[in-house]
Coordinates of C-alpha atoms and ligand atoms in Angstrom, one line a residue:
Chain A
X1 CA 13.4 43.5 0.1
X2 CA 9.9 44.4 -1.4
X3 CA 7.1 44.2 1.4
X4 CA 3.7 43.3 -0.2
X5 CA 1.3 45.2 1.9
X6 CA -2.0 43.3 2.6
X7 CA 0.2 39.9 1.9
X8 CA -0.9 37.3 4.2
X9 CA -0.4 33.4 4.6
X10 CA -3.6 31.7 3.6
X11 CA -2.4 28.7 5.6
X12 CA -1.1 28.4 8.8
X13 CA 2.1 27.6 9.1
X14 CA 3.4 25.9 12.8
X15 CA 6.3 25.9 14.6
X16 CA 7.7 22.7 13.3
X17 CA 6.6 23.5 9.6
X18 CA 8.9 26.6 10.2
X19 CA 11.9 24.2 11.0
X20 CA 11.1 21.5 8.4
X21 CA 10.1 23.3 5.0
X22 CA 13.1 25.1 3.5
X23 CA 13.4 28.4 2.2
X24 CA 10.8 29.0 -0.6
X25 CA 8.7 25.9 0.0
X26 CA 5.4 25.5 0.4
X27 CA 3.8 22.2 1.9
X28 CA 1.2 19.9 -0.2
X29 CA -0.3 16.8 0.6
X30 CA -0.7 15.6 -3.7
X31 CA 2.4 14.0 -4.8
X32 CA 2.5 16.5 -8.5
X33 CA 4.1 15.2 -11.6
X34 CA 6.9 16.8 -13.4
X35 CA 9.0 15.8 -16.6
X36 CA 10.7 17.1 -19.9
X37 CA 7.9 14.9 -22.1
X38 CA 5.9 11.9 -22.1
X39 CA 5.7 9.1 -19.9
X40 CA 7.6 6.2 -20.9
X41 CA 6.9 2.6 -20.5
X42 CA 8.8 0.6 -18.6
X43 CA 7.8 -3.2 -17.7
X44 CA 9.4 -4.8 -14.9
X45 CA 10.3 -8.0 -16.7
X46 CA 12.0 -5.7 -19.6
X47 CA 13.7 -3.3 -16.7
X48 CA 17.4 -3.4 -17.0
X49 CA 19.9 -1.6 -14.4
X50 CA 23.0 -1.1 -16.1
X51 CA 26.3 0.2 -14.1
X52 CA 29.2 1.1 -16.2
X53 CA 32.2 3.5 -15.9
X54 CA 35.1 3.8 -13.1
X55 CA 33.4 -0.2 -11.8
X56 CA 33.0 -3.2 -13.0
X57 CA 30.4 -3.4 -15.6
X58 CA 27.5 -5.0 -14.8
X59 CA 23.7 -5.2 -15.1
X60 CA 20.6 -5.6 -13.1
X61 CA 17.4 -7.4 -13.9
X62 CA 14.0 -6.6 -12.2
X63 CA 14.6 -10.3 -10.3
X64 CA 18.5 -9.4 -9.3
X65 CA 17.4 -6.2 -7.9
X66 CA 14.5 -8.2 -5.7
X67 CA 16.9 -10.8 -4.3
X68 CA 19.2 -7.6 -3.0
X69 CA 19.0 -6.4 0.7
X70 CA 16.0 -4.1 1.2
X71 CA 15.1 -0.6 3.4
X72 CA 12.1 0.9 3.9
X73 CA 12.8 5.2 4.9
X74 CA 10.3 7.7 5.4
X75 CA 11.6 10.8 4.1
X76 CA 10.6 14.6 3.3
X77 CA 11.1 15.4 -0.2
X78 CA 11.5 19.2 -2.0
X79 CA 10.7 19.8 -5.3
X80 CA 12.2 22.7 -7.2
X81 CA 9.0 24.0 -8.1
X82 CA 8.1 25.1 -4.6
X83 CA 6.2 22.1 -3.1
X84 CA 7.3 19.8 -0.7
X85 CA 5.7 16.7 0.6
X86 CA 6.1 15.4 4.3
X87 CA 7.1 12.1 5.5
X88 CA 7.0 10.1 1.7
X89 CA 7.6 6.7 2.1
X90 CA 9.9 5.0 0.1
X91 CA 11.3 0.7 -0.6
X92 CA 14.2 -0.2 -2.1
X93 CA 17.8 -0.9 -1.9
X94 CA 20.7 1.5 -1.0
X95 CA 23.1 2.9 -3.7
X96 CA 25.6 1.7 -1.0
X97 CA 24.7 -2.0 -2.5
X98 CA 25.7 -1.8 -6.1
X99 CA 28.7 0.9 -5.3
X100 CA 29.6 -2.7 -3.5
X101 CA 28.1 -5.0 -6.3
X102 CA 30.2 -3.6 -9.0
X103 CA 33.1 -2.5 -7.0
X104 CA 33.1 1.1 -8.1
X105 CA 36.6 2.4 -7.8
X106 CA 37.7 5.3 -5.5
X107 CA 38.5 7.4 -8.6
X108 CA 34.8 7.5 -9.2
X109 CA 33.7 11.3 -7.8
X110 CA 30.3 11.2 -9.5
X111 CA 27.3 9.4 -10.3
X112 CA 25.6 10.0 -13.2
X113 CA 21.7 8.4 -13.4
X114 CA 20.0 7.7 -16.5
X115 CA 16.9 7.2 -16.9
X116 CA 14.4 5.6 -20.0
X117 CA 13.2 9.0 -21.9
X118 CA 17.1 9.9 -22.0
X119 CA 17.1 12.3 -19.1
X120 CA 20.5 12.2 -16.5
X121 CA 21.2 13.8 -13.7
X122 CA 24.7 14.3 -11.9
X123 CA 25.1 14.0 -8.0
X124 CA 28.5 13.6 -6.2
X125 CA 29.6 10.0 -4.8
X126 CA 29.4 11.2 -1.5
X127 CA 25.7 12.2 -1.7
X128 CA 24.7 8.5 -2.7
X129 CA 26.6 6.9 0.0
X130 CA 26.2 6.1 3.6
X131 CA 22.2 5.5 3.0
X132 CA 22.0 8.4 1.3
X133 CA 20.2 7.1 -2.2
X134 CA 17.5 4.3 -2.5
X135 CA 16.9 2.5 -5.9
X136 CA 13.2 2.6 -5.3
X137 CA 10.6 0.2 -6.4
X138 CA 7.9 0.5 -4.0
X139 CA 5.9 3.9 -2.6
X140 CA 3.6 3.6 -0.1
X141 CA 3.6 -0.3 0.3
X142 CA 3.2 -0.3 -3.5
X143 CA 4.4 -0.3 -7.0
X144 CA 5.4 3.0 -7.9
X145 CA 3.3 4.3 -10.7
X146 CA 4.7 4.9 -14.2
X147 CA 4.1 8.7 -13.7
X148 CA 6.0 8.9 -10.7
X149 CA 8.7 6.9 -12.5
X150 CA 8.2 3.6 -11.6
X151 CA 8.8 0.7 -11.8
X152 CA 12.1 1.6 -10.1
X153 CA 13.7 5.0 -9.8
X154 CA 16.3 6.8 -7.9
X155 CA 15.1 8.4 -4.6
X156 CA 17.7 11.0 -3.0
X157 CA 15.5 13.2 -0.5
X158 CA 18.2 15.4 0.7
X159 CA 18.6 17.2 -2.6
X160 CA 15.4 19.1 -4.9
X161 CA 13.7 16.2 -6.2
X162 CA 14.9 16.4 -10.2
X163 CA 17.7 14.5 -8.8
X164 CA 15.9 11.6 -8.1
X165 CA 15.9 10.2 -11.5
X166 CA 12.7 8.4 -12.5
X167 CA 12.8 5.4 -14.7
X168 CA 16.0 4.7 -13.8
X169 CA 18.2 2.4 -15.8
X170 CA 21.7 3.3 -15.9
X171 CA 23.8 4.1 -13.3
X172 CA 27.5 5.8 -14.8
X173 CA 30.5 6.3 -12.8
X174 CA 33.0 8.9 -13.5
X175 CA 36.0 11.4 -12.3
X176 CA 34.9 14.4 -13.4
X177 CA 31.6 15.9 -13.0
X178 CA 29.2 16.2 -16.3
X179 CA 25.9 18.0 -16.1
X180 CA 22.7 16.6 -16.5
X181 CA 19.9 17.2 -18.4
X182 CA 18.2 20.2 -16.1
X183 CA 21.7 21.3 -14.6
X184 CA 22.6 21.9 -18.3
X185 CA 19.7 24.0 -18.7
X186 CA 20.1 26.5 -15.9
X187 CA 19.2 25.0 -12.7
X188 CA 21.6 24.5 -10.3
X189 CA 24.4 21.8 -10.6
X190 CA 24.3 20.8 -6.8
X191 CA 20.7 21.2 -5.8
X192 CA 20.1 21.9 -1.7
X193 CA 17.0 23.0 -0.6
X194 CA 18.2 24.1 2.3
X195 CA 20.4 26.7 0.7
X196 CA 17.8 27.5 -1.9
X197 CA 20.0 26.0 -4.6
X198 CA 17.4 26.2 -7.4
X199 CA 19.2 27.4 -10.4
X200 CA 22.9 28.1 -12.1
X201 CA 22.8 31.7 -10.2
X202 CA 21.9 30.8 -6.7
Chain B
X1 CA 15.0 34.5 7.5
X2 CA 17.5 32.5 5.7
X3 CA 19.4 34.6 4.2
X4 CA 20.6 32.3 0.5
X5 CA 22.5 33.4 -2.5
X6 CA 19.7 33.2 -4.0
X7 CA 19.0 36.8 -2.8
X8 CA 20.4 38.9 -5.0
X9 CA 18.3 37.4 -8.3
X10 CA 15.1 38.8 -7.0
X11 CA 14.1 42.5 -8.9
X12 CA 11.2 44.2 -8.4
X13 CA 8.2 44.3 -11.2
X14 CA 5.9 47.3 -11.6
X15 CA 2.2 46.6 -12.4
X16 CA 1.3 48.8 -15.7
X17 CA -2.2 47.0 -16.4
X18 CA -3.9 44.9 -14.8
X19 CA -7.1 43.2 -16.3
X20 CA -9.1 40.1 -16.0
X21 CA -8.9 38.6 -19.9
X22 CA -10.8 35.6 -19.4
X23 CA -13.1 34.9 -17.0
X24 CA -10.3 33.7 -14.2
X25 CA -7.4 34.6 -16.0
X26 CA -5.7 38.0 -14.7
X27 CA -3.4 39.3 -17.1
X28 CA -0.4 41.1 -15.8
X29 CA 2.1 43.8 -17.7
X30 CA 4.3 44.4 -15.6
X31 CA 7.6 46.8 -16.4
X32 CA 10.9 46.9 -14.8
X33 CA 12.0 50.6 -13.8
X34 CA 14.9 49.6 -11.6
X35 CA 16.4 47.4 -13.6
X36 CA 16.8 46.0 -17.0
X37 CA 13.7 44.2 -18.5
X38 CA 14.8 40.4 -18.1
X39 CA 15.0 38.8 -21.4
X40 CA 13.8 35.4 -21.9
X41 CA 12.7 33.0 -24.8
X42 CA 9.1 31.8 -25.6
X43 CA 8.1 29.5 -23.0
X44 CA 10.4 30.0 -20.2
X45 CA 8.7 30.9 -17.0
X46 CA 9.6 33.5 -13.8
X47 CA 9.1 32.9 -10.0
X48 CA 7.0 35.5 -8.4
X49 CA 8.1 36.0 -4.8
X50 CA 5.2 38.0 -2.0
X51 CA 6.2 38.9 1.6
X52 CA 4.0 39.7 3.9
X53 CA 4.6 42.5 6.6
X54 CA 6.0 39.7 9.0
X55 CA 8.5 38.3 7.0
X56 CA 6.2 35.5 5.7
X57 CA 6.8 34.7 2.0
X58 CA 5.5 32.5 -0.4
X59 CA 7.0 31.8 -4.3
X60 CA 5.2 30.8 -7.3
X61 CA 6.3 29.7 -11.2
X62 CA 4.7 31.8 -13.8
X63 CA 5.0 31.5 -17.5
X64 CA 5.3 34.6 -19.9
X65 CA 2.8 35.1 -22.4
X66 CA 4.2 38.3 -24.1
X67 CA 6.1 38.0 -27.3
X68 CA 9.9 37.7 -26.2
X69 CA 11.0 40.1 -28.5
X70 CA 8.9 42.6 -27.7
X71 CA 10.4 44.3 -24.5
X72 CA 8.1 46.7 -23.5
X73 CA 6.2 45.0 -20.8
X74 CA 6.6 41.3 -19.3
X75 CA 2.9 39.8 -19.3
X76 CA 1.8 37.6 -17.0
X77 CA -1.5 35.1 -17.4
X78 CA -2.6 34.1 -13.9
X79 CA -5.1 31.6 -12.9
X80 CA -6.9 33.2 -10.0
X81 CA -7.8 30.4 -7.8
X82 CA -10.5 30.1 -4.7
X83 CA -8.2 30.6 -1.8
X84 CA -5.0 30.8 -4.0
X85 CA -2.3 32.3 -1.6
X86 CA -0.5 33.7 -4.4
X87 CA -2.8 34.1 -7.6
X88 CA -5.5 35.8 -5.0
X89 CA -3.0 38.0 -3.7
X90 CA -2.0 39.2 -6.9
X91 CA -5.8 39.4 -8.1
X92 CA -5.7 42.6 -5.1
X93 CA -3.1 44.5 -6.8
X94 CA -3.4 48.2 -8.7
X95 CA -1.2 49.7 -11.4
X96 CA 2.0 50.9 -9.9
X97 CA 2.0 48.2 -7.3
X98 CA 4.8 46.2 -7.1
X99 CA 5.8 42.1 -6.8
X100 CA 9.4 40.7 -7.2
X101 CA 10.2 38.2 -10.1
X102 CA 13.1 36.2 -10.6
X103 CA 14.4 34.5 -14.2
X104 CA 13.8 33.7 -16.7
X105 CA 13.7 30.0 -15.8
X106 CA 14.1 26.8 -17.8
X107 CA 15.8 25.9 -20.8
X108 CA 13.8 23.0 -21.9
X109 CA 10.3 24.2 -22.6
X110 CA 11.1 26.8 -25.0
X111 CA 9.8 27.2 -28.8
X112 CA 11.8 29.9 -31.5
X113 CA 10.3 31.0 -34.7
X114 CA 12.6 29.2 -37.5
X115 CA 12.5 26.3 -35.1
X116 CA 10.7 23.8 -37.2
X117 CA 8.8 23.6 -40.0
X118 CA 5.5 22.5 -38.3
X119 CA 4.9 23.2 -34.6
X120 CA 2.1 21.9 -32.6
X121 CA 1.0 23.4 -29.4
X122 CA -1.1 22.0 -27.3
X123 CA -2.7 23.4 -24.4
X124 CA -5.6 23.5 -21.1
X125 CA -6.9 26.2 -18.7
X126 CA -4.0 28.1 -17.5
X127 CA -1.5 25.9 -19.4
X128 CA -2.2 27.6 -22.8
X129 CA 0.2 30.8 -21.3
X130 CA 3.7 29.8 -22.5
X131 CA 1.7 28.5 -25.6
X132 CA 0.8 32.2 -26.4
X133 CA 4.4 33.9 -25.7
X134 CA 5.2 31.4 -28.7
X135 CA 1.8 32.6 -30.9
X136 CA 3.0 36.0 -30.3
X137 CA 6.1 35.4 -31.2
X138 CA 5.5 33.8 -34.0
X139 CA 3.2 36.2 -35.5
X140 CA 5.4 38.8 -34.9
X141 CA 8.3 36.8 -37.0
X142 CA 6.1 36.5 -39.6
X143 CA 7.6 33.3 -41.0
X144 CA 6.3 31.1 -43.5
X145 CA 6.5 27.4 -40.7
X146 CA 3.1 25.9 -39.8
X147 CA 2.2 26.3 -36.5
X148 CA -1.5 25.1 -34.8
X149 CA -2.3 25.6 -31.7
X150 CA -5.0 22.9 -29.9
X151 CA -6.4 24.5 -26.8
X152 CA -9.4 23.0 -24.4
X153 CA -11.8 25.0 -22.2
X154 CA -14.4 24.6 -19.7
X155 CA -16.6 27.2 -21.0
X156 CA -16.1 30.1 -23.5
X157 CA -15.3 32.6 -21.0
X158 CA -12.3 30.7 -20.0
X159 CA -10.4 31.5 -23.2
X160 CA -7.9 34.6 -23.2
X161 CA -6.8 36.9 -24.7
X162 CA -9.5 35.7 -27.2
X163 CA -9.9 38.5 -29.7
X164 CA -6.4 38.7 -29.9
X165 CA -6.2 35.4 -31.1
X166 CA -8.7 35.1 -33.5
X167 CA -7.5 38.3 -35.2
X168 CA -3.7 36.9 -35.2
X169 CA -5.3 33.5 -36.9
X170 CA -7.3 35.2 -39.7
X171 CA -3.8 37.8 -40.1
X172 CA -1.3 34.5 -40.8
X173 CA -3.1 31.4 -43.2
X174 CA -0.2 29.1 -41.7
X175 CA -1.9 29.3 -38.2
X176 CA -4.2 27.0 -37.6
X177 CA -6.7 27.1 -34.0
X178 CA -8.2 24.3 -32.6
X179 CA -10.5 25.2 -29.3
X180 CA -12.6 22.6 -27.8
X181 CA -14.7 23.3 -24.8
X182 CA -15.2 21.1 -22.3
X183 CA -18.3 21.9 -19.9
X184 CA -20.8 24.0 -21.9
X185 CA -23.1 21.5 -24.1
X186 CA -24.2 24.1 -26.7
X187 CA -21.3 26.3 -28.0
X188 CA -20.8 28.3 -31.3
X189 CA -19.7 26.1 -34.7
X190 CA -16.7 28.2 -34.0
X191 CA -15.8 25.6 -31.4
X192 CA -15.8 22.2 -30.8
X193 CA -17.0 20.5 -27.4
X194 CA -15.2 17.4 -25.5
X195 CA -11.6 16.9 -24.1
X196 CA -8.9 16.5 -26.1
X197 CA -8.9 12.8 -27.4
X198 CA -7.3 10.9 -29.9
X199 CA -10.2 11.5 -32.3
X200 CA -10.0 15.3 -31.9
X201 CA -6.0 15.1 -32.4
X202 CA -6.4 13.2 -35.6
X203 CA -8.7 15.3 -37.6
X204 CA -7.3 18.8 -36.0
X205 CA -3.5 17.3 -37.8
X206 CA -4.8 16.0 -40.7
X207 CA -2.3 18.5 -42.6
X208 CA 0.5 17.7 -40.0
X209 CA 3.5 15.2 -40.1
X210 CA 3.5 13.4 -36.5
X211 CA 6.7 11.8 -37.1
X212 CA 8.9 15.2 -37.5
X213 CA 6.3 18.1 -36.3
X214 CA 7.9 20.2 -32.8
X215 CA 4.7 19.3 -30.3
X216 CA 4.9 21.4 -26.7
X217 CA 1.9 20.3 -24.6
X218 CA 1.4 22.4 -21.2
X219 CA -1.0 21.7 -18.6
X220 CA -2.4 20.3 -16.0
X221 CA -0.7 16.5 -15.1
X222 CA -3.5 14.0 -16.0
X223 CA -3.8 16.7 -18.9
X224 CA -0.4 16.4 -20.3
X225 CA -0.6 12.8 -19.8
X226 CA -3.8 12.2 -21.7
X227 CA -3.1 14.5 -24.6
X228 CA 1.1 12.8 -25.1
X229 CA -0.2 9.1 -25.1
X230 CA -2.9 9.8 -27.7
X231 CA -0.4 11.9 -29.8
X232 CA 2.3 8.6 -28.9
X233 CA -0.5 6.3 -30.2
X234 CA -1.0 8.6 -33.2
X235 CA 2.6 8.5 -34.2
X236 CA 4.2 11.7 -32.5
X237 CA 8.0 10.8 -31.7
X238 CA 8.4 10.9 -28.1
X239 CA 11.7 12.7 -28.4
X240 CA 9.4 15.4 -29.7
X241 CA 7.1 16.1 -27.6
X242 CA 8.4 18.4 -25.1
X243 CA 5.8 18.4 -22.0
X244 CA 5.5 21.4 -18.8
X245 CA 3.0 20.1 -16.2
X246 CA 1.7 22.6 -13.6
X247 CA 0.8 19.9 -10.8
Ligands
FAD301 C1 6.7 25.9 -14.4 C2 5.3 26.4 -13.9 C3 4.7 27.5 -14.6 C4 3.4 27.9 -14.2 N1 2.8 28.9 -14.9 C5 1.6 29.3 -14.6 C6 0.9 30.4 -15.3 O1 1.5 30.9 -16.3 N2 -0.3 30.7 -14.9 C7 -0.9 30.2 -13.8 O2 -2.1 30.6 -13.5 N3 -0.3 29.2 -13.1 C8 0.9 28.8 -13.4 N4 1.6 27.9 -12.7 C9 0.9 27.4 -11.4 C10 1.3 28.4 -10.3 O3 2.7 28.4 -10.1 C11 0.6 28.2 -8.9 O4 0.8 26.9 -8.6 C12 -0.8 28.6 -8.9 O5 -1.0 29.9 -9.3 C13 -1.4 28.4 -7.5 O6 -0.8 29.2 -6.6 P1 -1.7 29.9 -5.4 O7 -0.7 30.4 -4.4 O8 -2.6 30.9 -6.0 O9 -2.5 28.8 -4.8 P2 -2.2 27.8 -3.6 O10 -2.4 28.6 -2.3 O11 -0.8 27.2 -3.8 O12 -3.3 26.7 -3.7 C14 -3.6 26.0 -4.9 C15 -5.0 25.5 -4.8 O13 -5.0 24.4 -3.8 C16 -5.9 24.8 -2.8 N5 -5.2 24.5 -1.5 C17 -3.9 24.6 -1.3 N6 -3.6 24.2 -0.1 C18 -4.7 23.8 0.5 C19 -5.1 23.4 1.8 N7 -4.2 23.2 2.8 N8 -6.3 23.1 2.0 C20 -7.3 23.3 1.1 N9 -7.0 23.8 -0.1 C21 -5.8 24.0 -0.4 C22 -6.2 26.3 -3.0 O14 -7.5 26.6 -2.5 C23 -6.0 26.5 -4.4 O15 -7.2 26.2 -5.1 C24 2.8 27.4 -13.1 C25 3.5 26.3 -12.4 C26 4.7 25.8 -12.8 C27 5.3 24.7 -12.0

């Protein structure tokens, strides 16, 4: 490894920013913007969930999604382009709820999220259950803003951030795993930041 | 140190020039002795990674502003910021110095001569970098597509690589530049003065088809954001406006 001589941190980094930022990250406290094009709009009496694949089919409106079961977390998040925001607060309801909803069958090893502007993203089942995923619709007590994909968008915190879909409206169930949008364009398929799982070589 | 996969992707850059070519903008050719130079497409970006004698290290995304297919050097166009960790580290650094770069990076953001027939690039402060791998390129290809390139300023001084460009504009009839400069009041007819507003976007495409042109728009968020609803209300496709966003 290449020592840069003179190199020094410009900010201090402590003893519990040393255990909670992984490899590569730095910490911010601005929530930055990131997407493939322009922000779509999505009104919350228009937003439609819709689950299909290895379940029964079903959809969502804005109203369905209210009358579900509710959690609040409080969650680090990392995003592949090196920042990484502390303690992000985020409402909504667990993925756990509509694996339930539409009865996804145990042959289902994937979930694929779509979102509005045509992006998808691919995560395995077992990192959107047990309270692992939030359908979010609130940040910060309130709506989340169309730039940070609101009105509701997927929130998993313990993957690089590109897998939280924003403007999420479909939510696909298969066997075998397909590749989203940035997996299929050389960032990684899995996506831990604590392995530094950034892209297709890591 | 966590020691990731990740490791092995890292090779080490040599600084052959290093020069300021706007007024903040360093501009970094950098060539690869120990390995092969690390091909890449117009608009893709690398991660520069610094490590301090303690082990500290920090990584940042930089686009490529060199032609692809010209493999002599990698450029660099780098934003020195006030108490930038990385950017004012970098700004310290001598010819035959040395930094470690990892990619090329992203498969979404990246423009090809032959492409389309009209391309519009669209581009702020240190956002304009990709947007000049693609001029480059482009110029070097010498093909026949329209391609203008709408960039916006503070001041004069913040343009690079400004000669360059002018000459590469008055070389090739098809490309068309667009700078607008935000901050100074009294600027040269040469340029025009105010952001980047619907207004500016309609007479700068008079000659362009919204509704099939290739648009890439790189820059800042609220940037980026501005610049694709005005082209959106204009009658841009959305499918076809492909957008990076530094933060
Ligand atoms: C895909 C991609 C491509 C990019 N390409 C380019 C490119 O081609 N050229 C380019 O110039 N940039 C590019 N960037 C931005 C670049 O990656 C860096 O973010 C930028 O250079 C800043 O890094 P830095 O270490 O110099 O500054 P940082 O240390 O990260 O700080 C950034 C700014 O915030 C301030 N700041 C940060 N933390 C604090 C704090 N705790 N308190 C007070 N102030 C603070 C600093 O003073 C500074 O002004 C790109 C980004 C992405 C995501």
């Amino acid at each position: 490894m290449l020592i840069n001589k003179g190199f020094k941190p410009k900010r201090r980094q402590s003893d519990t920013d040393r255990d909670r930022l992984p490899p590569g990250q730095y910490l911010t406290d601005d929530f930055p913007v990131l997407s493939l094009g322009p922000t779509p709009e999505v009104s919350k009496d228009k937003w439609k969930l819709r689950v299909w694949g290895l379940c029964e089919e079903t959809s969502l409106s804005w109203e369905n999604l209210m009358k579900l079961p509710a959690s609040n977390i409080t969650k680090d998040i990392h995003c592949v382009t090196k920042w990484s925001k502390y303690d992000t607060n985020w409402k909504g309801v667990w993925l756990d709820e509509i694996i339930r909803l539409a009865n996804v069958d145990d042959t289902a090893s994937f979930l694929i999220a779509h979102s509005a502007d045509g992006y998808t993203t691919n995560i395995p089942i077992d990192d959107v259950t047990d309270k692992k995923a939030l359908i979010a619709y609130e940040y910060d007590g309130e709506d989340i803003e169309a730039g940070h994909g609101g009105p509701v968008r997927l929130v998993v915190p313990h993957l690089y951030f590109w897998k939280s879909a924003k403007w999420l409206d479909g939510l696909e169930f298969v066997a075998e795993d397909q590749p989203g949008f940035w997996e299929e364009r050389g960032y990684h398929n899995y996506g831990d930041p604590w392995l530094e799982q950034r892209y297709d070589t890591d | 140190m966590t020691q990731t996969k990740a490791e092995s992707n890292w090779i080490n850059a040599t600084i052959k020039e290093i020069r300021y070519v706007s007024q903040t903008m360093l501009g970094i050719k950098a060539v690869f002795e120990e390995s092969p130079f690390p091909a890449f497409e117009p608009g893709q970006h690398f991660d520069i990674r610094l490590t301090s004698e303690n082990g500290y290290q920090a990584q940042r995304s930089y686009s490529a502003a060199s032609a692809s297919s010209q493999n002599e050097y990698l450029e660099f166009g780098i934003d020195v910021l006030p108490d930038g960790e990385v950017s004012g580290y970098l700004a310290t650094l001598k010819p035959d110095d040395k930094f470690e770069i990892r990619g090329p990076i992203g498969r979404h953001f990246i423009w090809n001569p032959g492409n389309a027939k009209e391309t519009i690039l669209i581009g702020g402060g240190s956002g304009v970098v990709p947007l000049f791998s693609m001029i480059r390129e482009y110029s070097a290809a010498r093909v026949q597509d329209k391609l203008t390139f709408i960039n916006s300023f503070r001041t004069v001084r913040d343009i690079p690589w400004q000669d360059e460009l002018e000459n590469l504009a008055q070389e090739n009839q098809n490309l068309d530049l667009y700078t607008t400069i935000t901050r100074e009041s009294r600027v040269s007819e040469r340029y025009h003065s105010g952001r980047i507003n619907r207004e500016i976007l309609n007479k700068a495409l008079e000659k362009y088809n919204l509704e099939t042109a290739a648009v890439y728009i790189c820059g800042s968020n609220s940037f980026v954001e501005a610049v694709s609803q005005s082209l959106l209300d204009l009658g841009a496709a959305f499918h076809n406006i492909k957008t990076e966003r530094y933060g």
